[in-house]
Coordinates of C-alpha atoms and ligand atoms in Angstrom, one line a residue:
X1 CA -37.3 -33.2 4.1
X2 CA -34.9 -30.8 2.3
X3 CA -32.0 -29.6 4.3
X4 CA -32.2 -25.9 5.4
X5 CA -29.9 -23.6 3.5
X6 CA -26.7 -22.3 5.1
X7 CA -27.0 -18.5 5.9
X8 CA -24.2 -16.1 5.4
X9 CA -24.2 -12.4 6.4
X10 CA -21.8 -10.2 4.5
X11 CA -21.1 -6.8 6.2
X12 CA -19.9 -4.5 3.4
X13 CA -21.7 -6.2 0.5
X14 CA -22.4 -3.2 -1.7
X15 CA -19.3 -3.2 -3.9
X16 CA -15.9 -4.8 -4.5
X17 CA -14.9 -8.0 -2.7
X18 CA -18.0 -8.1 -0.5
X19 CA -20.4 -7.9 -3.4
X20 CA -18.4 -10.6 -5.4
X21 CA -18.4 -12.8 -2.3
X22 CA -22.1 -12.4 -1.8
X23 CA -22.7 -13.5 -5.4
X24 CA -20.2 -16.4 -4.9
X25 CA -21.9 -17.6 -1.7
X26 CA -25.4 -17.3 -3.2
X27 CA -24.3 -19.3 -6.3
X28 CA -23.0 -21.9 -3.9
X29 CA -26.5 -22.1 -2.3
X30 CA -26.2 -19.8 0.7
X31 CA -29.0 -17.5 1.7
X32 CA -27.3 -14.1 2.2
X33 CA -27.7 -11.1 4.5
X34 CA -26.4 -7.9 2.8
X35 CA -25.4 -4.8 4.7
X36 CA -23.6 -1.6 4.0
X37 CA -24.4 2.2 3.8
X38 CA -25.5 2.2 0.1
X39 CA -28.8 0.4 0.5
X40 CA -29.9 0.8 -3.2
X41 CA -26.8 -1.1 -4.4
X42 CA -27.7 -3.9 -1.9
X43 CA -31.2 -4.0 -3.1
X44 CA -30.1 -4.2 -6.8
X45 CA -27.8 -7.1 -5.8
X46 CA -30.4 -8.9 -3.7
X47 CA -32.8 -8.9 -6.7
X48 CA -30.4 -10.8 -9.0
X49 CA -29.1 -13.4 -6.5
X50 CA -30.4 -17.0 -6.9
X51 CA -31.1 -17.5 -3.2
X52 CA -32.9 -15.5 -0.6
X53 CA -31.3 -12.1 0.3
X54 CA -31.9 -10.0 3.4
X55 CA -31.0 -6.3 2.9
X56 CA -30.3 -3.9 5.8
X57 CA -28.6 -0.5 5.7
X58 CA -25.7 -0.4 8.2
X59 CA -23.0 2.2 9.0
X60 CA -20.4 0.3 11.0
X61 CA -19.1 3.5 12.4
X62 CA -22.4 4.1 14.2
X63 CA -21.4 1.4 16.7
X64 CA -24.6 0.8 18.7
X65 CA -26.9 1.2 15.7
X66 CA -24.7 -1.2 13.7
X67 CA -24.9 -3.8 16.4
X68 CA -28.7 -3.4 16.6
X69 CA -29.0 -3.8 12.8
X70 CA -26.8 -6.9 13.0
X71 CA -29.2 -8.6 15.4
X72 CA -32.2 -7.4 13.3
X73 CA -31.0 -8.9 10.1
X74 CA -29.8 -12.1 11.8
X75 CA -33.3 -12.4 13.4
X76 CA -34.9 -11.9 10.0
X77 CA -32.6 -14.7 8.6
X78 CA -33.6 -17.0 11.5
X79 CA -30.0 -17.3 12.6
X80 CA -26.7 -17.2 10.9
X81 CA -24.0 -19.7 10.1
X82 CA -21.3 -17.5 8.6
X83 CA -20.6 -13.8 9.3
X84 CA -18.1 -12.1 7.0
X85 CA -16.8 -8.8 8.3
X86 CA -15.6 -7.2 5.1
X87 CA -16.5 -3.5 5.5
X88 CA -13.3 -1.4 5.3
X89 CA -11.9 1.8 4.0
X90 CA -8.4 2.9 2.8
X91 CA -7.2 6.4 2.0
X92 CA -4.1 7.7 0.4
X93 CA -2.9 10.1 3.0
X94 CA 0.6 11.4 2.0
X95 CA 0.3 14.6 4.1
X96 CA -0.7 12.6 7.2
X97 CA -3.9 14.5 7.8
X98 CA -6.0 13.5 10.8
X99 CA -9.4 12.9 9.2
X100 CA -8.4 10.0 6.9
X101 CA -6.5 8.3 9.8
X102 CA -9.5 8.8 12.1
X103 CA -12.0 7.4 9.5
X104 CA -9.8 4.4 8.9
X105 CA -9.7 3.6 12.6
X106 CA -13.4 4.3 13.1
X107 CA -14.4 1.8 10.3
X108 CA -11.6 -0.8 10.3
X109 CA -11.0 -1.0 14.0
X110 CA -14.0 0.3 16.0
X111 CA -16.7 -0.8 13.5
X112 CA -15.0 -4.2 13.0
X113 CA -14.8 -4.8 16.8
X114 CA -18.4 -3.8 17.4
X115 CA -19.6 -6.3 14.8
X116 CA -17.1 -9.0 15.8
X117 CA -18.3 -9.0 19.4
X118 CA -22.0 -9.0 18.3
X119 CA -21.3 -12.0 16.1
X120 CA -19.5 -13.9 18.8
X121 CA -22.4 -13.2 21.2
X122 CA -24.8 -14.5 18.7
X123 CA -22.7 -17.6 18.0
X124 CA -22.5 -18.4 21.7
X125 CA -26.3 -18.1 22.0
X126 CA -27.1 -20.2 19.0
X127 CA -24.3 -22.8 19.8
X128 CA -22.4 -22.4 16.5
X129 CA -21.1 -20.0 13.9
X130 CA -18.1 -19.1 11.7
X131 CA -16.6 -15.6 11.8
X132 CA -14.6 -14.5 8.8
X133 CA -12.7 -11.2 8.9
X134 CA -11.1 -9.3 6.0
X135 CA -7.6 -8.3 7.0
X136 CA -4.9 -7.6 4.4
X137 CA -1.3 -8.3 3.5
X138 CA -0.9 -4.7 4.5
X139 CA -1.1 -5.9 8.1
X140 CA 2.4 -7.2 7.7
X141 CA 4.4 -4.0 7.0
X142 CA 4.1 -0.3 7.5
X143 CA 3.2 2.1 4.7
X144 CA 4.2 5.8 4.9
X145 CA 1.4 6.8 2.5
X146 CA -1.3 5.5 4.8
X147 CA 0.0 4.4 8.2
X148 CA -3.4 3.8 9.8
X149 CA -4.5 1.3 7.1
X150 CA -1.8 -1.3 7.7
X151 CA -2.1 -0.8 11.4
X152 CA -5.9 -1.2 11.3
X153 CA -5.4 -4.5 9.5
X154 CA -2.7 -5.7 11.9
X155 CA -5.4 -5.1 14.6
X156 CA -7.9 -7.2 12.6
X157 CA -5.5 -10.1 12.2
X158 CA -4.4 -10.0 15.9
X159 CA -8.0 -9.5 17.1
X160 CA -9.2 -12.5 15.1
X161 CA -6.4 -14.6 16.6
X162 CA -7.6 -13.6 20.0
X163 CA -11.2 -14.6 19.2
X164 CA -10.0 -17.9 17.9
X165 CA -8.4 -18.7 21.3
X166 CA -11.6 -17.5 22.9
X167 CA -13.7 -19.8 20.7
X168 CA -11.8 -22.7 22.1
X169 CA -13.0 -21.8 25.6
X170 CA -16.7 -21.3 25.1
X171 CA -19.4 -23.9 25.0
X172 CA -20.2 -23.5 21.3
X173 CA -18.9 -24.7 18.0
X174 CA -17.3 -21.5 16.7
X175 CA -14.7 -21.2 13.9
X176 CA -12.7 -18.1 13.0
X177 CA -11.0 -17.4 9.6
X178 CA -8.6 -14.6 8.8
X179 CA -8.4 -13.5 5.2
X180 CA -5.4 -11.5 4.1
X181 CA -5.8 -10.5 0.5
X182 CA -3.1 -8.9 -1.7
X183 CA -4.2 -6.3 -4.3
X184 CA -7.7 -6.8 -5.6
X185 CA -9.2 -4.7 -8.4
X186 CA -11.9 -2.6 -6.5
X187 CA -12.7 1.0 -5.8
X188 CA -10.6 0.8 -2.6
X189 CA -7.2 -0.2 -4.1
X190 CA -5.3 2.5 -5.9
X191 CA -2.7 1.7 -8.6
X192 CA -2.8 -1.3 -10.8
X193 CA 0.3 -3.2 -9.8
X194 CA -0.5 -6.9 -10.0
X195 CA -4.2 -6.6 -9.2
X196 CA -6.3 -9.7 -9.1
X197 CA -9.9 -9.7 -10.1
X198 CA -12.6 -9.7 -7.3
X199 CA -14.2 -12.8 -8.6
X200 CA -11.0 -14.8 -8.1
X201 CA -10.6 -13.3 -4.6
X202 CA -14.2 -14.2 -3.8
X203 CA -13.8 -17.8 -5.0
X204 CA -10.7 -18.2 -2.9
X205 CA -12.5 -16.7 0.2
X206 CA -15.5 -19.0 -0.3
X207 CA -13.1 -22.0 -0.5
X208 CA -11.3 -20.9 2.7
X209 CA -14.7 -20.7 4.5
X210 CA -15.8 -24.1 3.3
X211 CA -12.4 -25.7 4.2
X212 CA -12.6 -23.9 7.6
X213 CA -9.1 -22.5 7.2
X214 CA -7.8 -20.5 10.1
X215 CA -5.9 -18.2 7.8
X216 CA -5.9 -17.7 4.1
X217 CA -3.8 -15.5 1.9
X218 CA -5.8 -14.6 -1.1
X219 CA -4.4 -13.7 -4.6
X220 CA -1.1 -15.4 -4.4
X221 CA 1.4 -13.2 -6.3
X222 CA 1.0 -10.4 -3.8
X223 CA 1.4 -12.9 -1.0
X224 CA 4.8 -13.9 -2.3
X225 CA 5.7 -10.2 -2.5
X226 CA 4.6 -9.6 1.1
X227 CA 6.6 -12.6 2.3
X228 CA 9.7 -11.3 0.5
X229 CA 9.1 -7.8 1.9
X230 CA 9.1 -9.4 5.4
X231 CA 12.7 -10.4 4.8
X232 CA 13.9 -7.1 3.3
X233 CA 16.3 -5.0 5.4
X234 CA 14.7 -1.8 6.9
X235 CA 16.7 0.5 4.7
X236 CA 15.1 -1.1 1.6
X237 CA 11.6 -1.1 3.1
X238 CA 11.9 2.6 3.8
X239 CA 12.7 3.2 0.1
X240 CA 9.7 1.1 -1.0
X241 CA 7.2 2.5 1.4
X242 CA 8.6 6.0 2.1
Ligands
NDP1 P1 -14.8 -1.5 -1.6 O1 -14.6 0.0 -1.4 O2 -15.2 -1.9 -3.0 O3 -15.8 -2.1 -0.6 C1 -15.8 -1.7 0.7 C2 -17.1 -2.2 1.3 O4 -17.2 -1.8 2.7 C3 -18.3 -1.6 0.6 O5 -19.4 -2.5 0.6 C4 -18.7 -0.4 1.6 O6 -20.1 -0.1 1.5 C5 -18.3 -1.0 2.9 N1 -18.1 0.0 3.9 C6 -17.2 0.9 4.0 N2 -17.4 1.7 5.1 C7 -18.5 1.3 5.7 C8 -19.3 1.7 6.8 N3 -18.9 2.8 7.5 N4 -20.3 1.0 7.2 C9 -20.7 -0.1 6.4 N5 -20.1 -0.5 5.4 C10 -19.0 0.2 5.0 O7 -13.4 -2.1 -1.3 P2 -12.8 -3.7 -1.3 O8 -13.8 -4.6 -1.8 O9 -11.5 -3.6 -1.9 O10 -12.6 -3.9 0.3 C11 -13.3 -4.9 1.0 C12 -12.4 -5.3 2.2 O11 -11.2 -6.0 1.7 C13 -11.9 -4.2 3.0 O12 -11.9 -4.5 4.4 C14 -10.4 -4.0 2.6 O13 -9.6 -3.4 3.6 C15 -10.0 -5.4 2.3 N6 -8.9 -5.6 1.4 C16 -9.0 -5.1 0.1 C17 -7.9 -5.2 -0.7 C18 -7.9 -4.7 -2.1 O14 -6.8 -4.7 -2.8 N7 -9.0 -4.2 -2.7 C19 -6.6 -5.8 -0.3 C20 -6.7 -6.3 1.1 C21 -7.8 -6.2 1.9 P3 -20.8 1.3 1.6 O15 -19.8 2.3 1.0 O16 -22.0 1.1 0.8 O17 -21.1 1.5 3.0

């Protein structure tokens, strides 16, 4: 009898890295769940993938509804092996207005946590699962143009580390992978300094999933920059990130 396909759910699959990763995973043989707010983009994507696609509209900031949609789509898929929490927003916010900061926290922190807890519950019930979260090199240093973005990603990296410890304590085979990309060419990332293309990022993320890495930097040039920035004196960092 043929082996059942692996099933991956990508939260935030309508554009950018999430869309490229859904294509990459489907090309590698995964059936995929696709969720985001822009349902029509998900449907267009689902139609061209080589494996089975399950489309569900989801707004991660509508916390209870998003958790319910998560369980609905996973039920439709007959379970899930990999959950990729990729949905995220970033805003240039030079005047430090409240709304962009609020929206960043609502999506990248509250929405992320609502889905991460739903995924962990599900993994515990079904006895296995792999949680993959999109953080960023921005988790590693503050940015005066958008303070909430880096802080939200620091939350994601730290939260996933907590879940990894928790996974060791529960009676289920659960893995957790943290992805910290540098600049990737998508709608979200402004400027064009050393951007990597999304297909390269998606391929590196797929490899990190399959090698079951705990942590993966993606798109290496930016990673080197981030590491160097870690070592810069504060006075220089202030000049760079105002
Ligand atoms: P995009 O803007 O292209 O993609 C963001 C995805 O998140 C879209 O599918 C969007 O779907 C979804 N999304 C946003 N808000 C919500 C919401 N409220 N509910 C459900 N889905 C939502 O950006 P990227 O591909 O660049 O970003 C993907 C992830 O990678 C983000 O978490 C980002 O922080 C991270 N990242 C990106 C980097 C980059 O340089 N591009 C660098 C480091 C990390 P829709 O609008 O249809 O809801």
